[in-house]
Coordinates of C-alpha atoms and ligand atoms in Angstrom, one line a residue:
X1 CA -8.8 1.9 -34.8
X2 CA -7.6 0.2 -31.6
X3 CA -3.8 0.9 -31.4
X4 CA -2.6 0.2 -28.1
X5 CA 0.8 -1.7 -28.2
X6 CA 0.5 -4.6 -25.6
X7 CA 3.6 -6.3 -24.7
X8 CA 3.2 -10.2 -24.5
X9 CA 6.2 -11.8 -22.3
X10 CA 5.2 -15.4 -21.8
X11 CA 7.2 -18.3 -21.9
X12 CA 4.9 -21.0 -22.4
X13 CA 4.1 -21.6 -26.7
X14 CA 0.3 -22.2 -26.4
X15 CA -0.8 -19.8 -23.9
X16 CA 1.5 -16.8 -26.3
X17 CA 0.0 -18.3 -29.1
X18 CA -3.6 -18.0 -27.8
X19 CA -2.5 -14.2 -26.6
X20 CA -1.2 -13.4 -29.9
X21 CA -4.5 -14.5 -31.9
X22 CA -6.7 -12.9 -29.4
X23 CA -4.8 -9.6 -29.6
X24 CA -4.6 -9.7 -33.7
X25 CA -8.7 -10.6 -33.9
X26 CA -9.1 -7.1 -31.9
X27 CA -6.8 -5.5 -33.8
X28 CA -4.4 -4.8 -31.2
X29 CA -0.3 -4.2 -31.7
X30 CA 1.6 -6.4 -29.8
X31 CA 5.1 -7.4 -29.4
X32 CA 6.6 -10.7 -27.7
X33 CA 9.6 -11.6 -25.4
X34 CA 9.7 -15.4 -24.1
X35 CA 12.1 -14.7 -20.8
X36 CA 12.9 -11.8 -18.2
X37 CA 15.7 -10.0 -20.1
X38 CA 13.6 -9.7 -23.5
X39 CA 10.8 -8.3 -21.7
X40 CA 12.5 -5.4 -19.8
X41 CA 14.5 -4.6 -22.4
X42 CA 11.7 -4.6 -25.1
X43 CA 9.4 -2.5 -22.7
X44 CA 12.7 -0.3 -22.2
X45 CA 12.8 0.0 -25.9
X46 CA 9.3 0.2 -27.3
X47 CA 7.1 1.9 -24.4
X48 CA 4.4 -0.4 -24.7
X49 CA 0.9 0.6 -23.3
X50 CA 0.0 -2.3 -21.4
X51 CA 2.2 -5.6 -20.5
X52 CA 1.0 -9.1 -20.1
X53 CA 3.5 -10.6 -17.7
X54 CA 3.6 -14.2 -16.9
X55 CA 5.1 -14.9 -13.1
X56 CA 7.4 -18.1 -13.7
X57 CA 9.6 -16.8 -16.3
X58 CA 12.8 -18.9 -17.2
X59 CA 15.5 -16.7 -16.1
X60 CA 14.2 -14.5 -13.8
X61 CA 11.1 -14.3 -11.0
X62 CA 8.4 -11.9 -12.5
X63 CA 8.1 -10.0 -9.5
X64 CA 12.1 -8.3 -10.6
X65 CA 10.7 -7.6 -13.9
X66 CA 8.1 -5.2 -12.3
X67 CA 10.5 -4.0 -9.8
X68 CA 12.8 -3.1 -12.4
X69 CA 10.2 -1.5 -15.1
X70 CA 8.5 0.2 -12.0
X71 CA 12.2 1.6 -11.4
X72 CA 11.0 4.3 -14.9
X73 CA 7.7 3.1 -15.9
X74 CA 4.1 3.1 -14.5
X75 CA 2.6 1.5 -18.0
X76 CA 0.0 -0.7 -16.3
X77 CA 1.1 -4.4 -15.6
X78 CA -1.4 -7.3 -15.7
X79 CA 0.3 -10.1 -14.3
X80 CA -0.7 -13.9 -15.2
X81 CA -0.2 -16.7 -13.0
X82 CA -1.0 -20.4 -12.2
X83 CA -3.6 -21.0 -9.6
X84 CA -0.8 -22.2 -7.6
X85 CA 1.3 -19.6 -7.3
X86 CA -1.7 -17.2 -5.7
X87 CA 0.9 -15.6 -3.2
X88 CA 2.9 -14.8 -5.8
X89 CA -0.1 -12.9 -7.3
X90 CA -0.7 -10.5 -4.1
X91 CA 3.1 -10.1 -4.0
X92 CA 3.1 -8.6 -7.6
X93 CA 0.6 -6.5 -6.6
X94 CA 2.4 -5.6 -3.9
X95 CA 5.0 -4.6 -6.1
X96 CA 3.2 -2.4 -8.8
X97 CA 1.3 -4.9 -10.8
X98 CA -1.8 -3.4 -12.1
X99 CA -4.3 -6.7 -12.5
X100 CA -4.2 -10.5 -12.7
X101 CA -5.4 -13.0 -15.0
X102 CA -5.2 -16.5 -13.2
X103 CA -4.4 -19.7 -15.3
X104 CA -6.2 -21.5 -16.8
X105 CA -8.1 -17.7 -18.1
X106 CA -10.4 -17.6 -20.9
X107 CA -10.1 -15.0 -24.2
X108 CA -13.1 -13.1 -22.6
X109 CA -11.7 -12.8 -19.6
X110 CA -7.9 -11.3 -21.1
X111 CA -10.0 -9.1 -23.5
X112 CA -12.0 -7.8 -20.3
X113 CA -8.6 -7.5 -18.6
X114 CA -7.7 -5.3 -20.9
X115 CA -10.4 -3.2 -21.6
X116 CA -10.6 -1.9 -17.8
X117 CA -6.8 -1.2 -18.5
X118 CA -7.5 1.0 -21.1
X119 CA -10.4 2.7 -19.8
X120 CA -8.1 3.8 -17.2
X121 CA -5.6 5.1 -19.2
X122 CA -8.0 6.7 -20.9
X123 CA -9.2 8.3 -18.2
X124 CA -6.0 9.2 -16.2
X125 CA -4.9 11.6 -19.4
X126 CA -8.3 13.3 -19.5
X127 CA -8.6 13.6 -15.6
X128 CA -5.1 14.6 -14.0
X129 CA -4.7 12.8 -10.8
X130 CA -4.3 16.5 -8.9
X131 CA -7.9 16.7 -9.5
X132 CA -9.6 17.7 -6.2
X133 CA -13.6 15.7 -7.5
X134 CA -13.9 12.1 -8.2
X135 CA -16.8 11.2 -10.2
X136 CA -17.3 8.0 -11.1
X137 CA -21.5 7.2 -12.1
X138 CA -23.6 8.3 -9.5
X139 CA -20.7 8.4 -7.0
X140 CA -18.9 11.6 -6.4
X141 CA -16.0 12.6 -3.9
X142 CA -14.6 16.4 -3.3
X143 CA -11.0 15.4 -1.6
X144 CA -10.9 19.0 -0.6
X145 CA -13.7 19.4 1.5
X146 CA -13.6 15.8 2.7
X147 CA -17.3 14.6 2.0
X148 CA -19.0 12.0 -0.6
X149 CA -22.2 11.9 -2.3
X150 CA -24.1 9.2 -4.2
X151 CA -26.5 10.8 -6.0
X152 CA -26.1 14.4 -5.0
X153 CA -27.0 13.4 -1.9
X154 CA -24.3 13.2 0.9
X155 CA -22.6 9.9 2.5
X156 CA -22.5 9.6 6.1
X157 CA -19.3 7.9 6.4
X158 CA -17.2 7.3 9.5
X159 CA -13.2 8.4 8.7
X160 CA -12.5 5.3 8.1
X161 CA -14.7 4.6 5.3
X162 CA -14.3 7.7 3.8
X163 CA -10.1 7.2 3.8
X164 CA -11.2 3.6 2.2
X165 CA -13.3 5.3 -0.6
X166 CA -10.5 7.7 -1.1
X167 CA -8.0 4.9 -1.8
X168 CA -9.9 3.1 -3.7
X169 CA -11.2 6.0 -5.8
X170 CA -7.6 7.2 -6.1
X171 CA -6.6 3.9 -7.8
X172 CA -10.0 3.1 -9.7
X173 CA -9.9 0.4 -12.1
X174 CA -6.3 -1.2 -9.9
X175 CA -6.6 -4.5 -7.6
X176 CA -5.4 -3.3 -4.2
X177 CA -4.0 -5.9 -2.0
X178 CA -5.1 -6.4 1.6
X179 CA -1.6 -5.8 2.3
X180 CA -1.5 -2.4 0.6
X181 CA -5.2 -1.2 1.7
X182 CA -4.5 -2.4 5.5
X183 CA -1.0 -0.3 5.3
X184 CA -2.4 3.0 4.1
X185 CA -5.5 3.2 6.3
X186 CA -3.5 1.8 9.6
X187 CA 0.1 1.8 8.5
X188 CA 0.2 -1.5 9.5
X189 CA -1.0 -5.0 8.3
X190 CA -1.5 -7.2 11.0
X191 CA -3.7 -10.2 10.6
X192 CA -6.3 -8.4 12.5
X193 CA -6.0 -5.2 10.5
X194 CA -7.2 -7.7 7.1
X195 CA -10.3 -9.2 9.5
X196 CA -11.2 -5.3 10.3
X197 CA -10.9 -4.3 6.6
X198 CA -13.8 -6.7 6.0
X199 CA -16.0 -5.1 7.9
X200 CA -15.6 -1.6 7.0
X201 CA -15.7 -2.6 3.2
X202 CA -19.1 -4.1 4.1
X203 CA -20.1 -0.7 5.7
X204 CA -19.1 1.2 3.0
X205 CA -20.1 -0.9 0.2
X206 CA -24.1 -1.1 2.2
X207 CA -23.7 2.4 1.8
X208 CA -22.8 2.7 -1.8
X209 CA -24.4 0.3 -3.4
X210 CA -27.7 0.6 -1.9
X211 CA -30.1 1.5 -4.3
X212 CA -28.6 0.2 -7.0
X213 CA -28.9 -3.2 -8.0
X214 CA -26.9 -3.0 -10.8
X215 CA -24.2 -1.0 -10.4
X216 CA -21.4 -2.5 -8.6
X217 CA -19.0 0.2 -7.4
X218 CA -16.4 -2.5 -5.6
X219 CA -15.2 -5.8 -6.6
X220 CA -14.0 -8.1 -4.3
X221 CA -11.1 -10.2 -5.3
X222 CA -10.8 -13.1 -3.1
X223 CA -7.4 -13.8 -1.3
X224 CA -6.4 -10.8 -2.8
X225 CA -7.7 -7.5 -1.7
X226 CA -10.4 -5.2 -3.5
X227 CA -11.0 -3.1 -6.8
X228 CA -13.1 0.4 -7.3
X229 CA -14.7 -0.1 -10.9
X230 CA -14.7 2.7 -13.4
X231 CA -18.5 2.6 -14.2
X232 CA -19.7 3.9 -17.9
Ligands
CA301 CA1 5.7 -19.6 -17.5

């Protein structure tokens, strides 16, 4: 039942190998390329739904691959990386990756990886991003009129809050970078601009997340930057 073709482009044997099973045991279609070329051309070719990029390919920096399938493709990217190479992550980020998995990750965590992928997929065919309401569990927002509610009841947020739930909201279920949040709320992104951020994430998630204990509207992705869940 689960079809989605996922496009594995790893150079290193064991960690492909462990992909591979994983994707097979949940019954997922996959297809493999082992260096840079391969995997544009295969993604070029076979318009996978989701790619698995590793960073430190053989013949070519990862970060080109997603410049050059971002070039005619938004098919969601989830980039993988050694723990090392952490600047690399925010930078493929920066450059239109979707999500990270960090080195060394576990089959739960590429299976979870996956499944907020496809959720919001999912969603962005039923729910055309022109839509002027964002509802996501108890959390609504009406981009037209400019006003947020939790629980039918209203959010008094100060502009820049509400421009940060609007980002965020726009991209639910995708890591934003510090970089990328700091540019579109101050068109800058100064290392005081990522200190500010901080803070007004903290307001906002106080806000949201204050009566329920459970639900966790924003993640925080250390070193990284932050991600609006899609809740059930
Ligand atoms: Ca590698």
């Amino acid at each position: 039942m689960n079809k989605t073709l996922i496009l594995i482009v790893e150079d290193d044997r064991p960690v492909q190998n462990l992909m591979i099973t994983t994707l097979k045991a949940h019954d997922y279609r996959y297809l493999t390329a082992m260096n840079a070329e391969t995997a544009v051309l295969e993604a070029s070719s076979h318009n996978p739904d989701i790619i698995l990029l590793d960073l430190g390919l053989p013949d070519m920096d990862g970060i080109e691959v997603i410049r050059k399938i971002r070039t005619w493709s938004n098919v969601p990217i989830i980039v993988i990386s050694a723990r090392s190479e952490d600047m690399d992550k925010v930078e493929a980020l920066d450059a239109g990756a979707d999500d990270y998995l960090t080195k060394p990750f576990s089959v739960e965590e590429l299976l979870a990886r996956l499944r907020v992928t496809e959720r919001r997929l999912a969603m962005s065919q039923v729910e055309p991003m022109a839509s002027s309401v964002f509802v996501n569990g108890k959390l609504k927002v009406d981009y037209s009129a400019g006003c947020a509610y939790l629980e039918d009841e209203e959010l008094h947020l100060t502009p820049i809050e509400y421009k940060l739930l609007c980002l965020l909201s726009k991209n639910v279920g995708k890591v934003l970078t510090h970089t990328f949040i700091t540019q579109n709320i101050w068109g800058h992104s100064w290392d005081n601009d990522v200190a500010s951020l901080r803070v007004f994430m903290a307001t906002l998630r106080r806000k949201l997340e204050k009566n329920s204990e459970s639900v966790q509207y924003i993640q925080t992705h250390v070193g990284v930057g932050y991600r609006m869940m899609r809740i059930e």
